[in-house]
Short mmCIF file of C-alpha atoms in Angstrom, two decimals:
data_model
loop_
_atom_site.label_atom_id
_atom_site.label_comp_id
_atom_site.label_asym_id
_atom_site.label_seq_id
_atom_site.Cartn_x
_atom_site.Cartn_y
_atom_site.Cartn_z
CA MET A 1 0.07 -0.05 -0.06
CA ASP A 2 1.24 3.37 -0.74
CA ALA A 3 -0.91 5.07 1.77
CA SER A 4 0.65 6.85 4.54
CA GLU A 5 2.42 5.17 7.30
CA ILE A 6 1.86 5.24 11.19
CA SER A 7 4.67 6.37 13.16
CA ARG A 8 5.50 4.44 16.37
CA ASP A 9 4.65 7.05 19.01
CA GLY A 10 1.14 6.69 17.46
CA SER A 11 1.10 9.86 15.51
CA ALA A 12 -0.40 10.08 11.55
CA SER A 13 1.90 11.17 8.67
CA THR A 14 0.57 12.72 5.70
CA SER A 15 0.04 10.87 2.47
CA LYS A 16 3.55 10.27 0.78
CA ARG A 17 2.08 11.20 -2.55
CA HIS A 18 -0.79 11.78 -4.64
CA SER A 19 -1.34 10.26 -8.04
CA ARG A 20 -2.73 12.36 -11.00
CA ASN A 21 -6.32 11.62 -12.13
CA ILE A 22 -5.46 9.52 -15.40
CA SER A 23 -7.31 7.34 -17.70
CA TYR A 24 -6.89 3.65 -16.94
CA SER A 25 -9.09 1.95 -19.36
CA ASN A 26 -6.23 0.34 -21.37
CA ARG A 27 -4.46 -0.83 -18.30
CA THR A 28 -3.90 -4.30 -19.48
CA PRO A 29 -2.38 -5.64 -16.02
CA LEU A 30 -5.77 -4.69 -14.47
CA THR A 31 -7.77 -5.99 -17.00
CA ARG A 32 -5.36 -9.32 -17.19
CA ARG A 33 -5.81 -9.92 -13.56
CA THR A 34 -9.66 -9.33 -13.85
CA THR A 35 -10.19 -12.11 -16.53
CA LYS A 36 -8.84 -14.95 -14.63
CA GLY A 37 -10.90 -18.18 -14.31
CA PRO A 38 -13.79 -18.13 -11.51
CA LEU A 39 -13.21 -17.12 -8.56
CA ASP A 40 -14.15 -19.15 -5.29
CA ILE A 41 -12.93 -19.21 -1.59
CA ASP A 42 -9.20 -19.85 -2.52
CA ASP A 43 -9.14 -16.78 -4.74
CA PRO A 44 -9.27 -13.45 -3.01
CA LEU A 45 -12.86 -12.50 -4.09
CA ALA A 46 -16.35 -13.72 -4.56
CA PRO A 47 -19.78 -12.03 -5.02
CA SER A 48 -22.18 -11.07 -2.79
CA THR A 49 -26.39 -10.31 -3.73
CA THR A 50 -26.50 -7.40 -0.52
CA THR A 51 -24.14 -5.08 -2.42
CA GLN A 52 -25.52 -2.68 -4.21
CA ALA A 53 -25.36 -3.02 -8.20
CA PRO A 54 -22.03 -2.69 -10.09
CA ILE A 55 -23.42 1.01 -11.65
CA PRO A 56 -23.93 3.15 -8.76
CA VAL A 57 -26.26 6.08 -8.79
CA ALA A 58 -24.06 9.29 -7.27
CA GLU A 59 -26.27 12.44 -6.21
CA ALA A 60 -24.51 15.80 -6.01
CA ALA A 61 -21.85 16.06 -3.45
CA PRO A 62 -21.33 19.18 -2.32
CA VAL A 63 -18.60 20.12 0.15
CA LEU A 64 -20.16 21.71 3.35
CA MET A 65 -19.10 23.29 6.66
CA PRO A 66 -20.05 22.61 10.24
CA PRO A 67 -21.09 23.98 13.45
CA THR A 68 -18.89 24.16 16.31
CA PRO A 69 -19.47 20.40 18.15
CA SER A 70 -21.90 20.50 20.96
CA THR A 71 -20.82 20.08 24.41
CA THR A 72 -24.11 18.11 25.19
CA THR A 73 -22.76 14.47 24.24
CA THR A 74 -22.82 11.95 26.55
CA SER A 75 -19.93 9.91 27.87
CA ASN A 76 -20.81 7.25 25.64
CA PRO A 77 -22.82 8.28 22.46
CA LEU A 78 -23.08 4.89 21.29
CA SER A 79 -25.33 3.83 23.90
CA PRO A 80 -27.82 2.10 24.54
CA SER A 81 -27.62 0.18 21.23
CA LYS A 82 -25.12 -0.15 17.93
CA PRO A 83 -26.19 2.23 14.93
CA PRO A 84 -28.11 -0.17 12.64
CA GLY A 85 -27.54 0.32 8.88
CA LEU A 86 -23.96 1.45 8.66
CA ARG A 87 -22.35 -2.02 10.07
CA PRO A 88 -22.51 -6.04 8.84
CA ARG A 89 -25.53 -7.77 10.62
CA SER A 90 -22.76 -9.94 12.49
CA ARG A 91 -19.37 -9.50 13.75
CA SER A 92 -16.10 -11.91 13.89
CA PRO A 93 -15.87 -13.26 17.22
CA LEU A 94 -12.20 -12.45 17.54
CA PRO A 95 -10.06 -13.04 21.44
CA PRO A 96 -9.81 -9.93 23.55
CA SER A 97 -6.73 -7.80 23.11
CA ILE A 98 -4.28 -8.01 25.81
CA SER A 99 -2.81 -4.64 25.33
CA THR A 100 -4.28 -0.94 23.98
CA LYS A 101 -3.12 1.02 21.30
CA ASP A 102 -2.87 4.76 21.80
CA LEU A 103 -5.29 6.07 19.27
CA SER A 104 -5.11 9.67 20.23
CA PHE A 105 -4.12 10.75 16.85
CA LEU A 106 -7.43 9.78 15.51
CA ARG A 107 -9.05 12.65 17.67
CA HIS A 108 -7.17 15.41 16.95
CA PRO A 109 -9.49 18.21 15.70
CA SER A 110 -7.16 18.98 12.67
CA ASN A 111 -8.25 15.37 11.07
CA PHE A 112 -11.86 17.12 10.72
CA ARG A 113 -13.79 19.34 8.53
CA LYS A 114 -16.16 21.76 9.26
CA ILE A 115 -19.36 21.39 7.22
CA SER A 116 -22.65 23.53 7.09
CA GLN A 117 -26.00 23.25 5.95
CA THR A 118 -25.87 25.57 3.45
CA ASP A 119 -26.29 23.48 0.07
CA ILE A 120 -29.03 21.54 2.31
CA SER A 121 -32.49 22.06 1.14
CA PRO A 122 -34.31 24.66 3.77
CA PRO A 123 -37.03 22.18 4.19
CA PHE A 124 -34.92 19.42 5.56
CA ARG A 125 -32.89 21.68 7.52
CA SER A 126 -35.92 22.52 10.20
CA THR A 127 -36.36 18.83 10.57
CA PRO A 128 -36.78 18.56 14.14
CA ALA A 129 -34.03 16.59 16.35
CA ALA A 130 -34.11 16.66 20.15
CA PRO A 131 -30.50 18.15 21.38
CA ASP A 132 -29.99 14.99 23.52
CA THR A 133 -30.76 12.36 20.76
CA THR A 134 -28.13 9.52 20.86
CA LEU A 135 -26.47 8.43 17.99
CA PRO A 136 -28.02 5.43 17.23
CA ALA A 137 -31.63 7.16 17.46
CA LEU A 138 -30.06 9.79 14.86
CA LEU A 139 -28.90 7.24 12.63
CA ARG A 140 -32.23 5.13 12.84
CA GLN A 141 -34.31 8.38 11.77
CA GLY A 142 -31.90 9.14 9.00
CA HIS A 143 -30.41 12.26 10.33
CA TYR A 144 -26.89 11.66 9.33
CA TYR A 145 -25.66 15.48 9.20
CA ARG A 146 -26.41 15.39 12.80
CA ALA A 147 -24.76 11.95 13.53
CA ALA A 148 -21.73 13.19 11.75
CA LEU A 149 -21.35 15.93 13.87
CA LEU A 150 -22.46 14.31 17.09
CA ALA A 151 -19.37 11.68 15.95
CA VAL A 152 -16.99 14.47 15.90
CA SER A 153 -17.75 16.15 19.01
CA SER A 154 -17.37 12.88 20.99
CA LEU A 155 -14.37 11.83 19.79
CA ILE A 156 -13.11 15.44 20.65
CA ILE A 157 -14.29 15.88 24.09
CA ASP A 158 -14.93 12.80 25.29
CA SER A 159 -12.08 11.96 27.23
CA ASP A 160 -12.96 8.27 28.42
CA LEU A 161 -13.90 6.75 25.16
CA SER A 162 -12.46 2.79 24.65
CA GLN A 163 -10.27 1.74 21.68
CA LYS A 164 -13.32 0.40 20.17
CA GLU A 165 -15.72 3.19 20.63
CA ILE A 166 -13.01 5.52 19.13
CA LEU A 167 -13.21 3.36 15.80
CA GLU A 168 -16.34 2.73 16.09
CA LEU A 169 -17.38 6.66 15.81
CA LEU A 170 -14.58 7.04 13.57
CA TYR A 171 -16.62 4.84 10.88
CA VAL A 172 -19.80 6.39 12.09
CA ARG A 173 -18.50 9.80 10.86
CA LEU A 174 -16.55 8.39 7.24
CA ALA A 175 -19.75 6.75 6.55
CA CYS A 176 -21.98 9.47 7.61
CA LEU A 177 -20.10 11.58 5.17
CA THR A 178 -20.41 9.40 2.24
CA LEU A 179 -23.98 8.48 2.50
CA LEU A 180 -24.41 12.51 2.25
CA ASN A 181 -22.38 12.46 -0.66
CA HIS A 182 -19.29 14.17 0.82
CA THR A 183 -17.40 11.64 -0.28
CA PRO A 184 -14.29 13.98 -1.19
CA LEU A 185 -14.35 15.24 2.24
CA ALA A 186 -14.56 11.78 3.88
CA GLY A 187 -11.27 10.86 1.84
CA LYS A 188 -9.51 13.71 3.50
CA GLU A 189 -10.31 12.74 7.16
CA SER A 190 -9.72 8.92 6.23
CA LEU A 191 -6.12 9.88 5.79
CA ALA A 192 -5.71 10.08 9.58
CA LEU A 193 -5.74 6.30 9.44
CA GLY A 194 -2.53 5.96 7.35
CA ASP A 195 -2.05 2.47 6.16
CA ILE A 196 -4.71 0.52 7.52
CA HIS A 197 -2.68 -2.42 6.58
CA SER A 198 0.44 -1.18 8.85
CA PRO A 199 1.60 -3.61 12.17
CA PHE A 200 0.89 -0.95 14.47
CA TYR A 201 -2.69 -2.19 14.07
CA LEU A 202 -2.57 -5.46 14.77
CA ASP A 203 -3.13 -6.84 18.38
CA ASP A 204 -1.47 -9.12 20.65
CA HIS A 205 -3.24 -12.07 19.01
CA ASN A 206 -2.32 -10.71 15.37
CA GLU A 207 -5.63 -9.83 14.78
CA CYS A 208 -6.43 -6.35 13.02
CA ILE A 209 -7.89 -3.99 15.62
CA LEU A 210 -9.81 -2.17 13.03
CA PRO A 211 -13.42 -3.05 12.22
CA TRP A 212 -13.94 -4.73 9.06
CA GLU A 213 -16.47 -2.40 7.93
CA LEU A 214 -14.05 0.95 8.79
CA ARG A 215 -11.10 -1.08 6.82
CA VAL A 216 -13.58 -1.75 3.48
CA LEU A 217 -14.77 2.27 3.49
CA ALA A 218 -10.88 3.54 4.11
CA VAL A 219 -9.84 1.61 1.11
CA ARG A 220 -12.18 3.28 -1.30
CA LEU A 221 -11.83 6.62 0.39
CA GLN A 222 -8.06 6.57 0.31
CA ALA A 223 -7.71 5.37 -3.19
CA LEU A 224 -10.32 8.23 -4.28
CA GLU A 225 -8.24 10.98 -2.30
CA ALA A 226 -5.33 9.77 -3.80
CA GLY A 227 -6.74 9.82 -7.28
CA ASP A 228 -5.79 6.35 -7.90
CA ALA A 229 -8.74 3.84 -8.42
CA ARG A 230 -6.41 0.88 -9.13
CA ARG A 231 -5.08 1.34 -5.52
CA GLY A 232 -8.80 0.70 -4.33
CA VAL A 233 -8.72 -2.26 -6.19
CA GLN A 234 -5.48 -3.78 -5.13
CA GLY A 235 -6.78 -2.94 -1.42
CA TYR A 236 -9.96 -5.02 -1.82
CA TYR A 237 -7.52 -7.94 -3.01
CA ASP A 238 -5.53 -7.11 0.02
CA LEU A 239 -8.50 -7.28 2.60
CA ALA A 240 -8.97 -10.56 0.46
CA ALA A 241 -6.12 -12.13 1.26
CA TYR A 242 -6.74 -11.46 5.17
CA ALA A 243 -10.15 -12.78 4.69
CA ARG A 244 -8.81 -16.31 3.33
CA ARG A 245 -6.25 -16.82 6.27
CA ARG A 246 -9.38 -16.17 8.74
CA ILE A 247 -10.92 -19.11 6.80
CA ARG A 248 -8.35 -21.21 6.86
CA GLY A 249 -7.54 -20.74 10.47
CA SER A 250 -10.92 -21.12 11.97
CA GLY A 251 -12.68 -24.25 12.61
CA ASP A 252 -15.87 -22.61 13.70
CA ALA A 253 -18.37 -23.25 10.78
CA ASP A 254 -19.93 -19.45 11.73
CA VAL A 255 -16.93 -17.91 11.64
CA ARG A 256 -16.07 -19.41 8.03
CA GLY A 257 -19.37 -18.39 6.96
CA LEU A 258 -18.91 -14.96 8.01
CA TRP A 259 -15.70 -14.71 6.29
CA LYS A 260 -16.85 -15.92 3.00
CA ASP A 261 -20.07 -13.79 3.04
CA ARG A 262 -17.18 -10.99 3.25
CA LEU A 263 -15.22 -12.31 0.55
CA ARG A 264 -18.20 -12.37 -1.96
CA ASP A 265 -18.74 -8.72 -0.86
CA LEU A 266 -14.95 -7.58 -1.61
CA GLY A 267 -15.91 -9.21 -5.17
CA VAL A 268 -18.74 -7.04 -5.77
CA ARG A 269 -16.76 -4.11 -4.50
CA ALA A 270 -13.88 -5.01 -6.83
CA GLY A 271 -16.12 -4.89 -10.01
CA ASN A 272 -17.98 -1.93 -8.94
CA ALA A 273 -14.21 -0.21 -8.59
CA LEU A 274 -13.58 -1.13 -12.08
CA VAL A 275 -16.69 0.56 -13.44
CA GLU A 276 -16.00 3.50 -11.12
CA MET A 277 -12.93 4.29 -13.02
CA GLY A 278 -14.26 3.70 -16.20
CA ASP A 279 -13.25 0.64 -16.97
CA LEU A 280 -16.36 -0.93 -18.15
CA GLU A 281 -14.71 -3.94 -20.19
CA ALA A 282 -12.47 -5.13 -17.27
CA GLY A 283 -15.89 -4.68 -14.83
CA ARG A 284 -18.00 -6.59 -17.28
CA ARG A 285 -15.05 -9.55 -17.39
CA HIS A 286 -14.55 -9.44 -13.79
CA PHE A 287 -18.61 -9.77 -12.93
CA LYS A 288 -18.30 -12.58 -15.58
CA THR A 289 -15.76 -15.08 -13.49
CA LEU A 290 -17.96 -14.43 -10.54
CA VAL A 291 -20.90 -15.91 -12.00
CA GLY A 292 -19.40 -19.24 -12.03
CA ALA A 293 -18.17 -18.87 -8.69
CA THR A 294 -21.51 -18.56 -6.58
CA THR A 295 -23.27 -21.26 -5.22
CA THR A 296 -27.11 -20.51 -6.05
CA THR A 297 -29.22 -19.43 -8.97
CA GLU A 298 -30.44 -16.55 -7.28
CA GLU A 299 -27.31 -15.12 -6.95
CA ASN A 300 -26.37 -15.86 -10.77
CA THR A 301 -29.29 -13.94 -11.72
CA VAL A 302 -28.31 -10.93 -10.16
CA LEU A 303 -24.69 -11.23 -11.41
CA SER A 304 -25.71 -11.61 -14.92
CA SER A 305 -28.64 -8.57 -14.57
CA TRP A 306 -25.52 -6.65 -13.97
CA ILE A 307 -23.53 -7.80 -16.89
CA ALA A 308 -26.53 -6.64 -19.01
CA MET A 309 -26.93 -3.43 -17.46
CA LEU A 310 -23.05 -2.98 -17.73
CA CYS A 311 -23.36 -4.17 -21.78
CA LEU A 312 -26.10 -2.09 -21.75
CA ARG A 313 -24.25 0.96 -20.63
CA MET A 314 -21.23 0.12 -23.06
CA GLY A 315 -23.84 0.21 -26.14
CA ASP A 316 -23.15 -3.48 -26.68
CA LEU A 317 -27.06 -4.50 -27.16
CA GLU A 318 -26.28 -7.65 -28.61
CA LYS A 319 -24.35 -8.94 -25.57
CA THR A 320 -27.06 -7.25 -23.47
CA ARG A 321 -29.94 -9.74 -25.19
CA THR A 322 -27.71 -12.78 -24.34
CA TRP A 323 -27.41 -11.60 -20.58
CA THR A 324 -31.17 -10.98 -20.65
CA ARG A 325 -31.88 -14.69 -21.75
CA GLY A 326 -32.15 -17.40 -18.89
CA ASP A 327 -29.56 -19.88 -20.77
CA ARG A 328 -27.09 -18.05 -19.65
CA LEU A 329 -27.53 -18.61 -16.11
CA ALA A 330 -26.53 -21.36 -14.09
CA GLY A 331 -28.89 -24.25 -14.62
CA GLY A 332 -30.61 -22.74 -17.49
CA ALA A 333 -34.18 -21.11 -17.86
CA SER A 334 -35.89 -24.26 -16.61
CA ALA A 335 -34.06 -23.94 -12.68
CA ILE A 336 -35.25 -20.16 -12.34
CA ASN A 337 -38.38 -19.08 -10.75
CA SER A 338 -40.91 -16.47 -11.85
CA SER A 339 -39.84 -14.08 -9.21
CA GLN A 340 -35.70 -14.61 -10.61
CA LEU A 341 -36.92 -14.23 -14.06
CA ALA A 342 -38.55 -10.78 -13.33
CA LYS A 343 -35.38 -9.43 -12.45
CA HIS A 344 -34.65 -9.90 -16.15
CA ASP A 345 -38.07 -8.39 -17.46
CA VAL A 346 -36.92 -4.78 -16.42
CA LEU A 347 -34.14 -5.31 -19.04
CA LYS A 348 -36.23 -6.17 -21.88
CA PRO A 349 -37.76 -2.45 -22.03
CA LEU A 350 -34.38 -0.71 -21.22
CA LEU A 351 -33.24 -2.18 -24.01
CA ASN A 352 -36.24 -1.21 -26.14
CA MET A 353 -35.41 2.27 -24.73
CA ALA A 354 -31.63 1.83 -25.38
CA GLU A 355 -32.90 1.49 -29.13
CA GLY A 356 -35.37 4.42 -29.23
CA GLU A 357 -38.13 2.43 -29.06
CA TYR A 358 -40.24 4.22 -26.77
CA GLY A 359 -43.67 3.40 -27.46
CA ILE A 360 -42.44 -0.44 -27.35
CA ALA A 361 -40.79 0.05 -24.03
CA ALA A 362 -43.82 2.10 -22.68
CA THR A 363 -46.27 -0.82 -23.65
CA GLU A 364 -43.75 -3.41 -21.62
CA TRP A 365 -43.14 -0.80 -18.68
CA ARG A 366 -46.95 -0.97 -18.56
CA SER A 367 -47.63 -4.30 -17.96
CA LEU A 368 -44.98 -4.07 -15.32
CA LEU A 369 -46.91 -2.10 -12.97
CA GLN A 370 -48.67 -4.85 -10.94
CA SER A 371 -45.24 -6.68 -10.52
CA PRO A 372 -42.72 -6.30 -7.57
CA HIS A 373 -40.91 -3.93 -9.72
CA ASN A 374 -44.16 -1.56 -9.96
CA VAL A 375 -42.01 1.71 -8.93
CA LEU A 376 -39.23 1.29 -11.05
CA ALA A 377 -42.13 0.55 -13.92
CA LYS A 378 -43.84 3.95 -13.19
CA GLN A 379 -40.52 5.86 -13.26
CA ASN A 380 -39.53 4.27 -16.25
CA LEU A 381 -42.82 4.52 -17.95
CA ALA A 382 -42.98 8.26 -17.40
CA VAL A 383 -39.38 8.72 -19.12
CA CYS A 384 -40.69 6.86 -22.18
CA LEU A 385 -44.08 8.89 -22.08
CA LEU A 386 -42.08 12.21 -21.87
CA TYR A 387 -39.69 11.15 -25.07
CA THR A 388 -43.04 10.43 -26.74
CA GLY A 389 -44.78 13.83 -25.87
CA HIS A 390 -47.12 13.11 -22.99
CA LEU A 391 -45.84 15.60 -21.25
CA SER A 392 -48.95 15.54 -18.85
CA GLU A 393 -49.33 11.92 -18.20
CA THR A 394 -45.53 11.97 -17.38
CA SER A 395 -46.38 14.65 -14.84
CA GLN A 396 -49.18 12.68 -13.50
CA LEU A 397 -47.01 9.25 -12.75
CA LEU A 398 -44.48 11.22 -11.01
CA GLU A 399 -46.75 12.82 -8.78
CA GLU A 400 -48.22 9.66 -7.81
CA LEU A 401 -45.23 8.04 -6.72
CA VAL A 402 -44.33 11.54 -4.57
CA ASN A 403 -47.63 10.99 -2.95
CA ASP A 404 -47.04 7.32 -2.25
CA ASN A 405 -43.77 8.60 -0.23
CA HIS A 406 -41.39 7.43 -2.64
CA ALA A 407 -38.58 10.30 -3.13
CA PHE A 408 -35.37 8.86 -4.45
CA TYR A 409 -32.91 11.16 -6.35
CA ALA A 410 -33.72 10.25 -9.63
CA LEU A 411 -37.80 10.67 -9.12
CA THR A 412 -37.09 14.49 -7.82
CA PHE A 413 -35.01 15.01 -10.52
CA ASN A 414 -37.09 13.85 -12.84
CA LEU A 415 -39.93 15.55 -11.73
CA ALA A 416 -38.06 19.43 -11.40
CA THR A 417 -36.99 18.57 -15.17
CA VAL A 418 -40.95 18.23 -15.93
CA TYR A 419 -41.72 21.50 -14.14
CA GLU A 420 -38.73 23.10 -15.95
CA LEU A 421 -40.67 21.83 -19.44
CA SER A 422 -43.96 22.58 -18.54
CA THR A 423 -44.15 26.19 -16.61
CA ASP A 424 -42.39 29.11 -16.43
CA LYS A 425 -42.88 29.10 -12.26
CA SER A 426 -40.63 26.47 -12.15
CA ARG A 427 -38.49 27.01 -9.16
CA ASP A 428 -42.03 27.59 -6.98
CA ARG A 429 -42.96 24.38 -8.07
CA LYS A 430 -39.55 22.66 -7.01
CA THR A 431 -39.58 24.74 -3.65
CA GLN A 432 -43.10 23.07 -3.17
CA LEU A 433 -41.84 19.43 -4.10
CA ALA A 434 -38.87 19.61 -1.83
CA GLU A 435 -41.30 20.74 1.15
CA ARG A 436 -43.69 17.95 0.47
CA VAL A 437 -40.95 15.32 0.18
CA ALA A 438 -39.86 16.79 3.77
CA GLU A 439 -43.43 16.58 5.29
CA GLY A 440 -44.05 13.03 3.96
CA LEU A 441 -40.54 12.04 5.53
CA ARG A 442 -41.60 13.57 8.74
CA LYS A 443 -45.12 12.27 8.85
CA ASN A 444 -43.68 8.69 7.79
CA ALA A 445 -40.72 8.23 10.21
CA ALA A 446 -41.44 5.01 11.51
CA ASP A 447 -41.88 3.58 7.63
CA ALA A 448 -38.83 5.65 6.48
CA GLU A 449 -36.09 4.57 9.00
CA GLY A 450 -33.04 4.46 8.20
CA ARG A 451 -33.57 6.75 4.87
CA ARG A 452 -31.69 9.95 4.75
CA ILE A 453 -33.42 12.91 5.95
CA GLU A 454 -31.35 15.86 4.74
CA ARG A 455 -31.57 15.88 0.97
CA SER A 456 -29.28 18.79 -1.16
CA ASN A 457 -30.76 21.33 -3.23
CA VAL A 458 -29.07 19.44 -6.21
CA ASP A 459 -32.03 16.30 -5.56
CA PHE A 460 -34.57 18.87 -6.61
CA LYS A 461 -32.14 21.12 -9.23
CA LEU A 462 -32.51 24.32 -7.20
#
C-alpha cells in the first residue's frame, strides 16, 4: 500500500504522494487479473447479492462546513444500542486484545473538516431532533448530518472513550459523510488512519483492531483521495487475502461463513471500483468470472443482470440480449422461478429504450406495473412518455410516486425537469416539491427508518 505509515509514537503522517487523475481503461495488467478463471474461496474475491449493483447512482456532493461541536454529548454516545444500517449484521468473534493502542492521533481536531447546512434544502434543515438524541437514534431516523457532527464532538470532547468506541465513532463519521455525498471530504479525513495494513493496528493475537467495515470503507476513500482507482482495487484484494487466512485458520463454521460472505462482498466491490474508474469492459469480465463462482441460481441471476446493465451502458446491445436470456444462467431457464425471471424482465424495456423504441418500451413497462418492480416500472414509464410527448401523463405518474412517499433522487430530479419543461414558475414548483417530500418523511418517520433526511438542493434542481 502507498498510503501513509503510522509512526511508532502513534502519530499519523500525511500521505506520501497523490497520483494524478488519469485514464486506466487500457491498463492491461489490471484487466488481465480480472479475467482469470472463476473465483472461489481460495481466490481473493467472491460475489455478494447484498451489495449494490455495479453501476452506482451518485448524487451531487457539495462540500459543506459544520458548526462547533455540541458540548451536550453523553459519555458514551453509542449506547444504548449500536447504530443499525451502517454495519454488517454480524461481527467476527475475535479474542480480546491484551494491550490497548494509543489512538489519540485519531481524535485530533485538525483531522476533521467543518461542514454546514448551506446546500441542504431549507425544508430539510428544519427537521426537528431533540438536542439530547443519541447517536443510534439519529442514525435510525436518517439524520446523518447531525450524526456526523455528534460523532466528531464525541471524539474530540469525551476523554473516557475506549479503543473500540473511538474506531466505531470514526467509522460513523466517515460513513455519514459518504451517505450525505460528501465523499471528497470523507476521503481527506480518512487519511488520518494512515496505512490500514500497518503492523501498528495488529493486537497481541495478530488480529487487526480496526473494524472490518471501517477497513473496507477506508480502502475506497483513500484511493479516491489519492486519485488512484487502481489502488482501491488492490486494497480490496489485500483485504481478501486477510479474509482467506481467517477462513483457513478457523474451525468454527459460523466464523467461516461470515468471512465467506465478506469475500463475496469484496468481489462485488472490486467490480464496482472497475466500473467507477471507467473501465467498463474490465468490470464486465470481472463480474462474468463471479457468475461461475456462486453457489445459488439467484446469485447468478443478480450477477447476470448486472452484466447485462454493463453491456447496455457500453452500447453492446447484442450482448445485452444474450445476458437477459435464461440460458446464460447456471442451470438454464428451467431452474429459475418467476420472481427471479422478473429481475430480467426489467431489462427488456430498457433495451428497447436504448434502441429508441419508446412506444414499445412504454407498453412493456405498463405490463410490469402490477409486479414487484412497480415503482421502477412507473418511473421508467414516465420517462418513455416524456420522450413520446405525453408531458401531462408523465407529470401525473411522477406525482403519484411522490404522493406514495417515494422520494429517491432520480424521481425528484425527473419531476423537477418536468416542471422546467411545463411552466415558467418552475422554481416555485420545485420548492413546493421539496416541502412535500420533507413533510412526507416527517409524517412517515417509522416507515422511513434509515432513510436520509437531509436532502440537498441538487436533488430538486434548485
